[in-house]
mmCIF file of C-alpha atoms in Angstrom:
data_model
loop_
_atom_site.group_PDB
_atom_site.id
_atom_site.type_symbol
_atom_site.label_atom_id
_atom_site.label_comp_id
_atom_site.label_asym_id
_atom_site.label_seq_id
_atom_site.Cartn_x
_atom_site.Cartn_y
_atom_site.Cartn_z
ATOM 1 C CA UNK D 29 -22.006 6.886 -5.664
ATOM 2 C CA UNK D 30 -21.148 10.311 -6.256
ATOM 3 C CA UNK D 31 -20.295 10.271 -10.046
ATOM 4 C CA UNK D 32 -16.666 11.498 -9.842
ATOM 5 C CA UNK D 33 -15.774 10.332 -6.847
ATOM 6 C CA UNK D 34 -13.443 7.354 -5.868
ATOM 7 C CA UNK D 35 -14.301 5.253 -2.729
ATOM 8 C CA UNK D 36 -17.506 3.282 -1.514
ATOM 9 C CA UNK D 37 -21.158 4.739 -0.909
ATOM 10 C CA UNK D 38 -20.098 3.877 3.315
ATOM 11 C CA UNK D 39 -17.150 5.607 3.662
ATOM 12 C CA UNK D 40 -17.029 9.075 4.998
ATOM 13 C CA UNK D 41 -14.965 10.966 3.206
ATOM 14 C CA UNK D 42 -13.609 9.763 -0.588
ATOM 15 C CA UNK D 43 -10.827 11.690 -2.910
ATOM 16 C CA UNK D 44 -12.807 13.369 -6.058
ATOM 17 C CA UNK D 45 -11.135 12.179 -9.426
ATOM 18 C CA UNK D 46 -8.831 15.205 -9.951
ATOM 19 C CA UNK D 47 -7.169 15.181 -6.833
ATOM 20 C CA UNK D 48 -6.691 11.178 -7.800
ATOM 21 C CA UNK D 49 -4.793 12.393 -11.075
ATOM 22 C CA UNK D 50 -3.219 15.035 -9.479
ATOM 23 C CA UNK D 51 -0.987 13.322 -6.183
ATOM 24 C CA UNK D 52 -0.203 10.524 -9.384
ATOM 25 C CA UNK D 53 0.961 14.186 -11.830
ATOM 26 C CA UNK D 54 3.196 14.792 -8.729
ATOM 27 C CA UNK D 55 4.601 11.265 -8.710
ATOM 28 C CA UNK D 56 5.480 11.786 -12.384
ATOM 29 C CA UNK D 57 3.287 8.475 -12.722
ATOM 30 C CA UNK D 58 2.796 8.045 -15.683
ATOM 31 C CA UNK D 59 0.933 5.408 -18.585
ATOM 32 C CA UNK D 60 4.070 4.095 -19.186
ATOM 33 C CA UNK D 61 4.524 3.197 -15.098
ATOM 34 C CA UNK D 62 1.310 1.304 -15.690
ATOM 35 C CA UNK D 63 2.559 -0.486 -18.552
ATOM 36 C CA UNK D 64 6.149 -1.341 -16.691
ATOM 37 C CA UNK D 65 3.725 -2.177 -13.273
ATOM 38 C CA UNK D 66 1.919 -4.472 -15.045
ATOM 39 C CA UNK D 67 5.017 -6.374 -16.431
ATOM 40 C CA UNK D 68 6.753 -5.691 -12.421
ATOM 41 C CA UNK D 69 2.604 -7.287 -11.307
ATOM 42 C CA UNK D 70 3.621 -10.533 -13.977
ATOM 43 C CA UNK D 71 7.398 -10.963 -12.081
ATOM 44 C CA UNK D 72 6.380 -10.448 -8.717
ATOM 45 C CA UNK D 73 3.368 -12.760 -8.482
ATOM 46 C CA UNK D 74 5.584 -15.487 -8.390
ATOM 47 C CA UNK D 75 7.200 -14.183 -5.134
ATOM 48 C CA UNK D 76 4.718 -12.665 -3.006
ATOM 49 C CA UNK D 77 5.697 -14.828 -0.086
ATOM 50 C CA UNK D 78 8.818 -14.346 -0.579
ATOM 51 C CA UNK D 79 8.250 -10.730 -0.472
ATOM 52 C CA UNK D 80 5.820 -10.895 2.370
ATOM 53 C CA UNK D 81 8.611 -12.690 4.239
ATOM 54 C CA UNK D 82 11.305 -9.577 3.567
ATOM 55 C CA UNK D 83 8.556 -7.137 5.076
ATOM 56 C CA UNK D 84 8.106 -8.922 8.128
ATOM 57 C CA UNK D 85 11.800 -9.695 8.910
ATOM 58 C CA UNK D 86 12.539 -5.905 8.443
ATOM 59 C CA UNK D 87 9.325 -5.309 10.711
ATOM 60 C CA UNK D 88 10.246 -7.264 13.525
ATOM 61 C CA UNK D 89 13.423 -6.401 13.679
ATOM 62 C CA UNK D 90 12.510 -2.929 14.277
ATOM 63 C CA UNK D 91 10.965 -2.538 17.298
ATOM 64 C CA UNK D 92 9.408 0.846 16.721
ATOM 65 C CA UNK D 93 7.804 -1.185 13.952
ATOM 66 C CA UNK D 94 7.224 -4.163 15.846
ATOM 67 C CA UNK D 95 4.875 -2.401 18.424
ATOM 68 C CA UNK D 96 2.364 -2.187 15.329
ATOM 69 C CA UNK D 97 2.302 -6.670 15.495
ATOM 70 C CA UNK D 98 2.702 -6.963 19.253
ATOM 71 C CA UNK D 99 -0.174 -7.751 21.560
ATOM 72 C CA UNK D 100 0.846 -7.831 25.345
ATOM 73 C CA UNK D 101 4.214 -7.230 24.210
ATOM 74 C CA UNK D 102 4.790 -10.462 22.513
ATOM 75 C CA UNK D 103 4.681 -10.769 18.714
ATOM 76 C CA UNK D 104 0.759 -10.972 17.662
ATOM 77 C CA UNK D 105 2.526 -13.924 15.590
ATOM 78 C CA UNK D 106 -2.083 -15.575 14.865
ATOM 79 C CA UNK D 107 -2.994 -12.251 13.809
ATOM 80 C CA UNK D 108 0.620 -10.767 11.554
ATOM 81 C CA UNK D 109 -0.723 -14.389 9.855
ATOM 82 C CA UNK D 110 -4.250 -13.097 9.416
ATOM 83 C CA UNK D 111 -2.845 -10.229 7.611
ATOM 84 C CA UNK D 112 -0.789 -12.501 5.377
ATOM 85 C CA UNK D 113 -3.732 -12.774 2.441
ATOM 86 C CA UNK D 114 -4.448 -9.199 2.644
ATOM 87 C CA UNK D 115 -0.930 -7.820 1.550
ATOM 88 C CA UNK D 116 -1.186 -10.838 -0.793
ATOM 89 C CA UNK D 117 -4.552 -9.410 -2.409
ATOM 90 C CA UNK D 118 -2.383 -5.697 -2.133
ATOM 91 C CA UNK D 119 0.663 -6.811 -3.466
ATOM 92 C CA UNK D 120 -1.777 -8.025 -6.795
ATOM 93 C CA UNK D 121 -3.813 -5.318 -7.010
ATOM 94 C CA UNK D 122 -1.498 -2.889 -6.375
ATOM 95 C CA UNK D 123 0.299 -4.208 -9.410
ATOM 96 C CA UNK D 124 -2.965 -5.363 -11.948
ATOM 97 C CA UNK D 125 -5.796 -3.032 -10.622
ATOM 98 C CA UNK D 126 -8.268 -0.897 -13.167
ATOM 99 C CA UNK D 127 -8.646 2.047 -11.111
ATOM 100 C CA UNK D 128 -12.096 2.300 -10.551
ATOM 101 C CA UNK D 129 -14.369 1.895 -7.294
ATOM 102 C CA UNK D 130 -13.213 -1.410 -6.372
ATOM 103 C CA UNK D 131 -9.270 -0.639 -6.137
ATOM 104 C CA UNK D 132 -10.307 2.855 -4.270
ATOM 105 C CA UNK D 133 -12.772 0.620 -1.946
ATOM 106 C CA UNK D 134 -9.583 -1.827 -0.710
ATOM 107 C CA UNK D 135 -7.305 1.412 -0.487
ATOM 108 C CA UNK D 136 -10.324 3.109 1.701
ATOM 109 C CA UNK D 137 -10.824 -0.363 4.095
ATOM 110 C CA UNK D 138 -6.131 -0.249 4.243
ATOM 111 C CA UNK D 139 -6.501 2.937 5.488
ATOM 112 C CA UNK D 140 -9.363 2.426 7.740
ATOM 113 C CA UNK D 141 -7.312 -0.169 9.494
ATOM 114 C CA UNK D 142 -4.701 2.636 10.311
ATOM 115 C CA UNK D 143 -6.741 5.052 12.960
ATOM 116 C CA UNK D 144 -7.618 3.268 16.006
ATOM 117 C CA UNK D 145 -10.921 2.567 16.138
ATOM 118 C CA UNK D 146 -12.664 -0.530 14.649
ATOM 119 C CA UNK D 147 -14.711 -1.283 11.445
ATOM 120 C CA UNK D 148 -17.885 -2.854 11.247
ATOM 121 C CA UNK D 149 -17.532 -5.646 8.958
ATOM 122 C CA UNK D 150 -14.268 -6.178 9.086
ATOM 123 C CA UNK D 151 -12.209 -8.643 9.483
ATOM 124 C CA UNK D 152 -8.875 -7.243 10.882
ATOM 125 C CA UNK D 153 -7.704 -5.432 13.793
ATOM 126 C CA UNK D 154 -7.596 -2.071 13.734
ATOM 127 C CA UNK D 155 -4.101 -0.249 14.664
ATOM 128 C CA UNK D 156 -2.738 1.226 17.387
ATOM 129 C CA UNK D 157 -2.099 4.999 15.655
ATOM 130 C CA UNK D 158 0.590 4.450 13.254
ATOM 131 C CA UNK D 159 2.863 8.512 12.867
ATOM 132 C CA UNK D 160 3.026 9.356 9.748
ATOM 133 C CA UNK D 161 6.703 9.132 9.918
ATOM 134 C CA UNK D 162 6.787 5.460 10.265
ATOM 135 C CA UNK D 163 4.710 4.396 7.159
ATOM 136 C CA UNK D 164 5.964 6.342 4.730
ATOM 137 C CA UNK D 165 9.727 5.518 5.278
ATOM 138 C CA UNK D 166 8.518 2.326 4.944
ATOM 139 C CA UNK D 167 8.034 2.877 1.244
ATOM 140 C CA UNK D 168 11.359 2.075 0.064
ATOM 141 C CA UNK D 169 12.201 -1.099 2.232
ATOM 142 C CA UNK D 170 8.426 -2.446 0.709
ATOM 143 C CA UNK D 171 9.876 -1.317 -2.971
ATOM 144 C CA UNK D 172 13.056 -2.678 -2.502
ATOM 145 C CA UNK D 173 11.953 -5.829 -1.545
ATOM 146 C CA UNK D 174 11.060 -6.243 -5.371
ATOM 147 C CA UNK D 175 13.999 -5.497 -6.692
ATOM 148 C CA UNK D 176 16.016 -9.038 -6.777
ATOM 149 C CA UNK D 177 13.198 -10.420 -8.236
ATOM 150 C CA UNK D 178 12.581 -7.980 -10.780
ATOM 151 C CA UNK D 179 15.753 -8.540 -12.317
ATOM 152 C CA UNK D 180 16.092 -12.749 -12.076
ATOM 153 C CA UNK D 181 13.971 -12.849 -15.703
ATOM 154 C CA UNK D 182 15.855 -11.986 -18.469
ATOM 155 C CA UNK D 183 14.628 -8.486 -19.187
ATOM 156 C CA UNK D 184 17.114 -5.469 -20.211
ATOM 157 C CA UNK D 185 18.602 -4.053 -17.049
ATOM 158 C CA UNK D 186 16.765 -0.141 -18.240
ATOM 159 C CA UNK D 187 12.774 -2.349 -18.312
ATOM 160 C CA UNK D 188 14.509 -3.828 -14.938
ATOM 161 C CA UNK D 189 14.705 -0.468 -13.449
ATOM 162 C CA UNK D 190 11.704 0.999 -15.340
ATOM 163 C CA UNK D 191 9.565 -1.963 -13.626
ATOM 164 C CA UNK D 192 11.615 -0.794 -9.828
ATOM 165 C CA UNK D 193 10.621 2.478 -10.411
ATOM 166 C CA UNK D 194 6.874 1.993 -11.597
ATOM 167 C CA UNK D 195 6.809 -0.389 -8.482
ATOM 168 C CA UNK D 196 8.275 2.020 -6.252
ATOM 169 C CA UNK D 197 5.669 4.840 -7.421
ATOM 170 C CA UNK D 198 2.358 2.595 -7.102
ATOM 171 C CA UNK D 199 3.555 2.047 -3.902
ATOM 172 C CA UNK D 200 4.043 5.535 -2.893
ATOM 173 C CA UNK D 201 0.973 6.251 -4.479
ATOM 174 C CA UNK D 202 -1.417 3.471 -2.383
ATOM 175 C CA UNK D 203 0.389 5.125 1.065
ATOM 176 C CA UNK D 204 -0.609 8.525 -0.320
ATOM 177 C CA UNK D 205 -4.174 7.656 -0.450
ATOM 178 C CA UNK D 206 -4.255 5.901 2.987
ATOM 179 C CA UNK D 207 -2.826 8.383 5.087
ATOM 180 C CA UNK D 208 -5.109 11.683 2.963
ATOM 181 C CA UNK D 209 -5.950 14.077 5.776
ATOM 182 C CA UNK D 210 -10.167 13.987 5.765
ATOM 183 C CA UNK D 211 -11.374 17.044 6.024
ATOM 184 C CA UNK D 212 -11.705 19.051 9.411
ATOM 185 C CA UNK D 213 -15.193 19.416 10.658
ATOM 186 C CA UNK D 214 -15.950 22.983 11.828
ATOM 187 C CA UNK D 215 -16.348 26.441 10.926
ATOM 188 C CA UNK D 216 -13.361 26.880 8.676
#
């Protein structure tokens, strides 16, 4: 792996560390947010299944999203079931991650699921083309799914709001990494 590059040696494209820092700055994602994100993770870890149930309910109640989790027009329950551990890990890692190679590699693995292609050595099926408008607008419902749990643990309201904002920023950052365009090949 090249020094200063995010991701794995096998990835075709990785963001450099400067770009990652710039993206976080543009999100106003601070060191203080990192601390609140860890606090949020300590709470959300116990409620992961409820959060996933909320996400899956939202997805399956919206045909344009449910499409990504169907096979032959029917909900692909086995496929959906195989995704749960990956989403569970993502929630945990998102809140507790140490930014570095392992975390970037995991984010790149998620990003690799988005285009229509198969990935060698991956136990997840590729998804059909996901439109950016759907993926990016899903950030808010995903972040809101954690709010009820953050507020129920005796923290002052201001701390709950800071945890919620850190959770929202972390989800936004993650999605930014998934949809970050690869450089174009060619003369330009």
